PDB file of C-alpha atoms in Angstrom:
ATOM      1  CA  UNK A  46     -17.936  16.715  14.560  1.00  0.00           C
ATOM      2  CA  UNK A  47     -14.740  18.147  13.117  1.00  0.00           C
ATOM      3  CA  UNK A  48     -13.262  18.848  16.322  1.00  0.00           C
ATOM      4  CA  UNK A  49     -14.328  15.036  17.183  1.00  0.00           C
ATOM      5  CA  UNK A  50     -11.186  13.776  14.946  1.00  0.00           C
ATOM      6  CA  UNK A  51      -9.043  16.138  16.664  1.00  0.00           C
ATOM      7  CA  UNK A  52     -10.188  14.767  20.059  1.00  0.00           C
ATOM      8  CA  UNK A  53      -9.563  10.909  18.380  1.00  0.00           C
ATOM      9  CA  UNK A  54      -6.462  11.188  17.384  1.00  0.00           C
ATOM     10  CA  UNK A  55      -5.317  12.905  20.734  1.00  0.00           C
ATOM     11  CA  UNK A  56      -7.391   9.924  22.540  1.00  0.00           C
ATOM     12  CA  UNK A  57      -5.127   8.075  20.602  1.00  0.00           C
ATOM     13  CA  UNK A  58      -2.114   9.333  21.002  1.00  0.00           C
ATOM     14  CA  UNK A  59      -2.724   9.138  25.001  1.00  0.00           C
ATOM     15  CA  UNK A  60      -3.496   5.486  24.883  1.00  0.00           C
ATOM     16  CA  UNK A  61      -0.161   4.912  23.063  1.00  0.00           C
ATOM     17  CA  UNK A  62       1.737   6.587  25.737  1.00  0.00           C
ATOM     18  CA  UNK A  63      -0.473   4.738  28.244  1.00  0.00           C
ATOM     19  CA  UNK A  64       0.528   1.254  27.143  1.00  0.00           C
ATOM     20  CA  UNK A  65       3.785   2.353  26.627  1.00  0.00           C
ATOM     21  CA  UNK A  66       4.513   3.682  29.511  1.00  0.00           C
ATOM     22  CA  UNK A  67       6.301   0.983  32.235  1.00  0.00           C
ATOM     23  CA  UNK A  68       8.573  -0.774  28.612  1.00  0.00           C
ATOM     24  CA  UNK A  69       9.406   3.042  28.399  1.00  0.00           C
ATOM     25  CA  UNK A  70      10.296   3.816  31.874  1.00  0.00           C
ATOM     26  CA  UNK A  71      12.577   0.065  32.034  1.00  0.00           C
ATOM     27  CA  UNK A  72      14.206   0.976  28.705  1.00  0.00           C
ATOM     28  CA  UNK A  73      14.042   4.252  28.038  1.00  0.00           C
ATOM     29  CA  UNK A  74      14.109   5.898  24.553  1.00  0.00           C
ATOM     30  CA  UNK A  75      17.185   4.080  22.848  1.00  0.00           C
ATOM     31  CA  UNK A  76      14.597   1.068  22.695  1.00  0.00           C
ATOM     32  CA  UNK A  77      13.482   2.630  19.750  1.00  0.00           C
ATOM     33  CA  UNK A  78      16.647   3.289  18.169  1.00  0.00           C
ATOM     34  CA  UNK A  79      18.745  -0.324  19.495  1.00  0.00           C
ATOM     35  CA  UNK A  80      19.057  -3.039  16.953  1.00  0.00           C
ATOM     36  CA  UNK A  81      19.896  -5.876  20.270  1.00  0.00           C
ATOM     37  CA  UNK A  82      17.733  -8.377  21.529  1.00  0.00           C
ATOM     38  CA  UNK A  83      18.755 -10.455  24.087  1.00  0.00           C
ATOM     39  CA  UNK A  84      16.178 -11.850  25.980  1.00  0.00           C
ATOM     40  CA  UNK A  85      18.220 -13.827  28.195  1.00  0.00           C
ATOM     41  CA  UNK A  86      19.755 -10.147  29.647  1.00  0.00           C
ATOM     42  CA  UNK A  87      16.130  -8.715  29.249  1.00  0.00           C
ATOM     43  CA  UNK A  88      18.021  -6.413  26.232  1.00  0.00           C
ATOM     44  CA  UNK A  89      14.964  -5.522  23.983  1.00  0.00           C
ATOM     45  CA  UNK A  90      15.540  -3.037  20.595  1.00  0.00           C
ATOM     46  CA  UNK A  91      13.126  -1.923  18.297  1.00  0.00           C
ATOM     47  CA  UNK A  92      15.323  -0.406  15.171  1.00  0.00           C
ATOM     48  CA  UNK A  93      15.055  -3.976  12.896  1.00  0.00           C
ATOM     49  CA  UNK A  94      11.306  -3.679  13.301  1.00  0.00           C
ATOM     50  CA  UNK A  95      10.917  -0.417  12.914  1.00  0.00           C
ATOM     51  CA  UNK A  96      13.421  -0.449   9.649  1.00  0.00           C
ATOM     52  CA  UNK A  97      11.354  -3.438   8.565  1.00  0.00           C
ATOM     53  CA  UNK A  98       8.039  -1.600   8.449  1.00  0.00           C
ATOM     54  CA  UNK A  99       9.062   1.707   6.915  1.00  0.00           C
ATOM     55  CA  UNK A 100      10.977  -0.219   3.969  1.00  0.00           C
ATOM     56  CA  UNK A 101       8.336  -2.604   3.327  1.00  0.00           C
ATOM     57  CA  UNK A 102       5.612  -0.349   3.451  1.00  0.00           C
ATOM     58  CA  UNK A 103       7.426   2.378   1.132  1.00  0.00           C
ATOM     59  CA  UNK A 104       8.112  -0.763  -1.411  1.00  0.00           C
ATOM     60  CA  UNK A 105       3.992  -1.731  -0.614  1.00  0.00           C
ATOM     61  CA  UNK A 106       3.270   1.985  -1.800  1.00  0.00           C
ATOM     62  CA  UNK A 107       5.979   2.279  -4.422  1.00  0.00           C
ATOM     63  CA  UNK A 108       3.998  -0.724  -6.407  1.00  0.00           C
ATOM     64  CA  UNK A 109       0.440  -0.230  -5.662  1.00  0.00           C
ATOM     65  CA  UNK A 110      -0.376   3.586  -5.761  1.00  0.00           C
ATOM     66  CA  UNK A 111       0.348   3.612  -9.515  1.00  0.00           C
ATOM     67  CA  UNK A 112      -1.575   0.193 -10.145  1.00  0.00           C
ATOM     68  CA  UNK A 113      -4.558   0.985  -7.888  1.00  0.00           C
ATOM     69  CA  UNK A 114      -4.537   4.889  -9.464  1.00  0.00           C
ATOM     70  CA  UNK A 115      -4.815   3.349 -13.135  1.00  0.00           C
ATOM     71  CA  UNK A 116      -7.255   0.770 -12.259  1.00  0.00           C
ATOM     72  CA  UNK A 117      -9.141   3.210 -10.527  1.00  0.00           C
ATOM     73  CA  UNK A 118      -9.195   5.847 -13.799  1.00  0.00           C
ATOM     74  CA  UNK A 119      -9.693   2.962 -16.134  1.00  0.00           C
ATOM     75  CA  UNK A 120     -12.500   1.681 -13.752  1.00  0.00           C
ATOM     76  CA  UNK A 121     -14.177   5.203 -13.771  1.00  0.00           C
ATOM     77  CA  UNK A 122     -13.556   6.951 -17.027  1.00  0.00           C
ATOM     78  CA  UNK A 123     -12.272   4.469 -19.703  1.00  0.00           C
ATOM     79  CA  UNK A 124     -13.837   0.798 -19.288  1.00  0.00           C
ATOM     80  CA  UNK A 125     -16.516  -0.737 -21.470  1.00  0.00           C
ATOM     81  CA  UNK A 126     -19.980  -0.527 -19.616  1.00  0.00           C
ATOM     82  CA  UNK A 127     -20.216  -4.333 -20.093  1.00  0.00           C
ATOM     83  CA  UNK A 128     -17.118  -5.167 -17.853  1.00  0.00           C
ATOM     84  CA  UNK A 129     -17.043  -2.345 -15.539  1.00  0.00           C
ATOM     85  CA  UNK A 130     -19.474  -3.894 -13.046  1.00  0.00           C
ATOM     86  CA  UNK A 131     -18.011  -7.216 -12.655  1.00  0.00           C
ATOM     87  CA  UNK A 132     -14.984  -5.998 -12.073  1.00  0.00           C
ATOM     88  CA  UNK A 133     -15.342  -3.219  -9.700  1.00  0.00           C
ATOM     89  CA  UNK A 134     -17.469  -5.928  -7.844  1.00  0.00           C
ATOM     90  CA  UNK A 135     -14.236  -8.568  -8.418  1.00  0.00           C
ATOM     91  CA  UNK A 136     -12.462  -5.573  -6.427  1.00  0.00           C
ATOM     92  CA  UNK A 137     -14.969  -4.658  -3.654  1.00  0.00           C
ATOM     93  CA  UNK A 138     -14.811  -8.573  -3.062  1.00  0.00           C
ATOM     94  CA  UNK A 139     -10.919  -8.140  -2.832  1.00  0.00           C
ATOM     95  CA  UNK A 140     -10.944  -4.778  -0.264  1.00  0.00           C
ATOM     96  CA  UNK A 141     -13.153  -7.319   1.639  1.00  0.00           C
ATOM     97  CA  UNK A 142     -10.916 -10.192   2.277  1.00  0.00           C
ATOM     98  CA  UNK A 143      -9.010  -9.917   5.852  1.00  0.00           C
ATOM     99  CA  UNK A 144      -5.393  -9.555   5.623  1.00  0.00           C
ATOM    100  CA  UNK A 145      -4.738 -11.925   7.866  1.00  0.00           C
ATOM    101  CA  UNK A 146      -6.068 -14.506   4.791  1.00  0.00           C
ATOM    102  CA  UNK A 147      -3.980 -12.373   2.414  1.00  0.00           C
ATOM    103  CA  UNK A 148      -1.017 -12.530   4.684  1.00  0.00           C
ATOM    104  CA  UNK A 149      -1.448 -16.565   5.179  1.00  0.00           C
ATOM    105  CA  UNK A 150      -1.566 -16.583   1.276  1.00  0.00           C
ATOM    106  CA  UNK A 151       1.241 -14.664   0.860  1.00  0.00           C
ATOM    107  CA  UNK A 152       3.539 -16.632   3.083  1.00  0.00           C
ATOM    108  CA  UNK A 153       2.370 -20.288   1.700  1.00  0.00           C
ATOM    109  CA  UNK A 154       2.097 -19.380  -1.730  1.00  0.00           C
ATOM    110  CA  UNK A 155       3.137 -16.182  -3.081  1.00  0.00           C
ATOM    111  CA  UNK A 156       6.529 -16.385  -0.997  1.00  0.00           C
ATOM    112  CA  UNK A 157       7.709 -19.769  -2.617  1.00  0.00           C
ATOM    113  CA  UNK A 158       6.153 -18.544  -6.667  1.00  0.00           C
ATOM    114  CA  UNK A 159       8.436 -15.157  -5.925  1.00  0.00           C
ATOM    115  CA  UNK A 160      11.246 -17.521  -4.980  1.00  0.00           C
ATOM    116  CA  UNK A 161      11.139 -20.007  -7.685  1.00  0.00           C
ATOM    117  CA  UNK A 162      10.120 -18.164 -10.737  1.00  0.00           C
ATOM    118  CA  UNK A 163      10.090 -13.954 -10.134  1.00  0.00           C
ATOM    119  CA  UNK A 164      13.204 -13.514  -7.849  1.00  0.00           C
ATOM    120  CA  UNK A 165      15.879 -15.170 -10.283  1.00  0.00           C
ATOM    121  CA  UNK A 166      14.271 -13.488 -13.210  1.00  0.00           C
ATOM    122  CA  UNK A 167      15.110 -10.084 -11.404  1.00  0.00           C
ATOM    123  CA  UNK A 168      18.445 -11.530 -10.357  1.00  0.00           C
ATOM    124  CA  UNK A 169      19.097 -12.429 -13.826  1.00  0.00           C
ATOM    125  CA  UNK A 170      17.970  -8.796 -15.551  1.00  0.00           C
ATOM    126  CA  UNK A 171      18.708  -5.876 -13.044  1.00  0.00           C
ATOM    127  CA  UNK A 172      21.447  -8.042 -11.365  1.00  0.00           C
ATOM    128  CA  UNK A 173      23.901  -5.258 -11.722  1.00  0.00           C
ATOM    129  CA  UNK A 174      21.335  -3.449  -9.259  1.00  0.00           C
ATOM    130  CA  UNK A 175      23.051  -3.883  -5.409  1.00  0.00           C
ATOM    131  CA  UNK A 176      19.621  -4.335  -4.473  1.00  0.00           C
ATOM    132  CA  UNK A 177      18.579  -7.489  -6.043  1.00  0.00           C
ATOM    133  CA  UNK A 178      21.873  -9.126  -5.624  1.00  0.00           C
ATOM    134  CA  UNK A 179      23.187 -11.691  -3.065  1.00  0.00           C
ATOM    135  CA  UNK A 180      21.258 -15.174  -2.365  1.00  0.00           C
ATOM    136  CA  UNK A 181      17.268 -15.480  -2.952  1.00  0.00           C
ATOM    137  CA  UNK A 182      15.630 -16.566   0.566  1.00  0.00           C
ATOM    138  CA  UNK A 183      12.415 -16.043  -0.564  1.00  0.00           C
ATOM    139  CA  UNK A 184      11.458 -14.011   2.630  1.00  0.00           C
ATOM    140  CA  UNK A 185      12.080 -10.754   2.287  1.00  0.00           C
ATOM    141  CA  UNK A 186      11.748  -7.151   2.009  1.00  0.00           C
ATOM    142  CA  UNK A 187      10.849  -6.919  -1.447  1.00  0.00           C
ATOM    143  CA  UNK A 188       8.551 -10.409  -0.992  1.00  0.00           C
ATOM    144  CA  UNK A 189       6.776  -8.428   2.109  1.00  0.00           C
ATOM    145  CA  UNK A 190       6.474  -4.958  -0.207  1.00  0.00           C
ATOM    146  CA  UNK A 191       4.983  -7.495  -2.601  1.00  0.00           C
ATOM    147  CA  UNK A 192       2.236  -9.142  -0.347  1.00  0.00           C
ATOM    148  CA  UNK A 193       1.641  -5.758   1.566  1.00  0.00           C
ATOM    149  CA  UNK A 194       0.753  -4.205  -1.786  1.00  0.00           C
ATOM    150  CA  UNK A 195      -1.364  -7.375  -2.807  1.00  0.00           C
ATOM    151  CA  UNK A 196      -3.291  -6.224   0.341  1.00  0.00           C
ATOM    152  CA  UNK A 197      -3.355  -2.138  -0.626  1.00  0.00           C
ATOM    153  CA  UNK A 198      -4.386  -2.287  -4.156  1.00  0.00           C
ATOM    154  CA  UNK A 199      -7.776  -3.453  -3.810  1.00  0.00           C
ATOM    155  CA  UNK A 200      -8.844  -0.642  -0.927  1.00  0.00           C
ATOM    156  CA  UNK A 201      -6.681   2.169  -2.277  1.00  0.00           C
ATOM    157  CA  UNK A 202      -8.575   1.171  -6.321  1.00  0.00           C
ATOM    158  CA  UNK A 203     -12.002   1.706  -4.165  1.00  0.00           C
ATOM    159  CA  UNK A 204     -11.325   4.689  -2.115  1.00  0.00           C
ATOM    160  CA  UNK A 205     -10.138   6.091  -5.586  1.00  0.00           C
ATOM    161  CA  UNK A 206     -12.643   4.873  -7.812  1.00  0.00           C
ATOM    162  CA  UNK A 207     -15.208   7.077  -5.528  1.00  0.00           C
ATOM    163  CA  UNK A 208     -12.962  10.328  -5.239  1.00  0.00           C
ATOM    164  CA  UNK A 209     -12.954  10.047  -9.352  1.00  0.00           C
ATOM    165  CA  UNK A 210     -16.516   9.427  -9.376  1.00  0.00           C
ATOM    166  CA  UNK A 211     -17.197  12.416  -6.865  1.00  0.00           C
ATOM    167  CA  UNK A 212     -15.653  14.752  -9.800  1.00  0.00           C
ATOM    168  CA  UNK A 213     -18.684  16.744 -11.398  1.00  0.00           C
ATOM    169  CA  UNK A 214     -19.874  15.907 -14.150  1.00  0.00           C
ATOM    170  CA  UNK A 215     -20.382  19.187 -15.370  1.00  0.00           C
ATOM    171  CA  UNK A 216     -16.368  19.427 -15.423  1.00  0.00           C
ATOM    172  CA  UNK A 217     -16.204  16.059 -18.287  1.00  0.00           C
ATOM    173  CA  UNK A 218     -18.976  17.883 -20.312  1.00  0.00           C
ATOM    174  CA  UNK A 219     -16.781  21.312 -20.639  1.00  0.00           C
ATOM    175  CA  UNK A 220     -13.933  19.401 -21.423  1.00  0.00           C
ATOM    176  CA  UNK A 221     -15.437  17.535 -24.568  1.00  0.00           C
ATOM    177  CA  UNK A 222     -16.911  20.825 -24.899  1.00  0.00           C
ATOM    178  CA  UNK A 223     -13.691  22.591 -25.887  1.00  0.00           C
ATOM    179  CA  UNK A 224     -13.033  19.753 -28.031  1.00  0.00           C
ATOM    180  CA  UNK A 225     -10.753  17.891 -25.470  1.00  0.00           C
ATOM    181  CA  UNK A 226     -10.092  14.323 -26.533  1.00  0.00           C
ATOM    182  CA  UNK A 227     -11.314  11.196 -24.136  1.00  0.00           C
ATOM    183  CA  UNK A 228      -7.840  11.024 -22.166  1.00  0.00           C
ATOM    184  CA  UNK A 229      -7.744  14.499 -22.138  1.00  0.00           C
ATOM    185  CA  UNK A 230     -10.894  15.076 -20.476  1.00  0.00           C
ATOM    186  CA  UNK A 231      -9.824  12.091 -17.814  1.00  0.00           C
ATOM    187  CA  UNK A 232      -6.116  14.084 -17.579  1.00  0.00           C
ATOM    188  CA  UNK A 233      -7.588  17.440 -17.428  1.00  0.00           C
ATOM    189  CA  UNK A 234     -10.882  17.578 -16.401  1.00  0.00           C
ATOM    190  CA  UNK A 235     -11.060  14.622 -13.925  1.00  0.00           C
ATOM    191  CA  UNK A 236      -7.291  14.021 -12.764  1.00  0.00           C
ATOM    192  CA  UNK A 237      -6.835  17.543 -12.314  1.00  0.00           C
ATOM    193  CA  UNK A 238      -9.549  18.402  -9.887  1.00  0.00           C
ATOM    194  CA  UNK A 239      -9.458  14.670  -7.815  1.00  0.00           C
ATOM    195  CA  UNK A 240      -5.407  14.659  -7.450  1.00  0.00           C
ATOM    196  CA  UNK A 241      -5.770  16.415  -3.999  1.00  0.00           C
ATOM    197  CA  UNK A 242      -8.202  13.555  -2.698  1.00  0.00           C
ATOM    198  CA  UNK A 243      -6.344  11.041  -4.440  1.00  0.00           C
ATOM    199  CA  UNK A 244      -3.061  11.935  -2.866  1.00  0.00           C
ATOM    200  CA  UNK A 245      -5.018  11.777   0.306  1.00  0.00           C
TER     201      UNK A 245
END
């Protein structure tokens, strides 16, 4: 079964090339590094997408590994018993919803709010920043790292949630043990021995 996601992920990797084949044999490889398209001349470059991607998915990460990470501790180690269920089922409900609903969403409603109300508020603090000056379109980078994260937080706060509660408990009880305080025993005992899954 191990050697199963080797054999995947090379299945994959040979479908890729596959389908990519006859656009790679008419353009060659400086389709992936060509920022022209012309599809009158049948010109076709891949570099603004590609760009577009990496940048909006490291701003995606930037903003919800931290959030989703703290929800997930607070979730697991810290919150009342009385709310803890409703919202880690508020948050399974979220993980749930297809991104193609969260993407509509974002586009018709969280593109204009950023526009109107959280763009010239950033403008207007960390304006001396180059990267929040110039005019506000609305659509952008940062408005795409925004909705992409909207989409991350609630999966990467589950898959989280169950790597903190896979931590033994046996670890929390010699914690409190040695006299370790509640946060310690979460920083210590639980953060310590979960950081390798959770960076996964």
């Amino acid at each position: 079964m191990a050697l199963a996601v080797f054999a995947l992920i090379a299945l994959i990797g040979y479908e890729l090339f596959r389908g990519s084949h006859l656009s790679m044999q008419k353009f060659g490889w400086h389709f992936l590094v060509s920022s022209e398209w012309d599809p009158v001349n049948d010109v076709y470059g891949a570099l603004p997408f590609i760009f577009g991607t990496v940048v909006s998915s490291a701003i995606a990460l930037l903003i919800a590994v931290p959030i989703s990470i703290a929800t997930a501790v607070y979730l697991t180690e810290l919150a009342p018993h009385r709310i803890r269920q409703p919202l880690i089922m508020f948050i399974e409900l979220l993980a749930a919803v297809p991104s193609v609903i969260l993407g509509l969403w974002g586009i018709f409603v969280m593109v204009p709010f950023l526009r109107d109300h959280f763009f010239p508020l950033l403008q207007k603090y960390l304006g001396f920043l180059p990267v929040f000056k110039g005019p506000i379109y609305g659509v952008s980078m940062w408005a795409g790292g925004i909705i992409v994260s909207s989409m991350c937080i609630p999966i990467i706060t589950s898959v989280s949630r169950e790597i903190l509660r896979s931590v033994p408990g046996l670890q929390r009880e010699a914690a409190y043990a040695l006299g370790a305080t509640r946060w310690e025993v979460t920083r210590i005992a639980v953060l310590s021995y979960a950081k390798k899954g959770l960076f996964g």
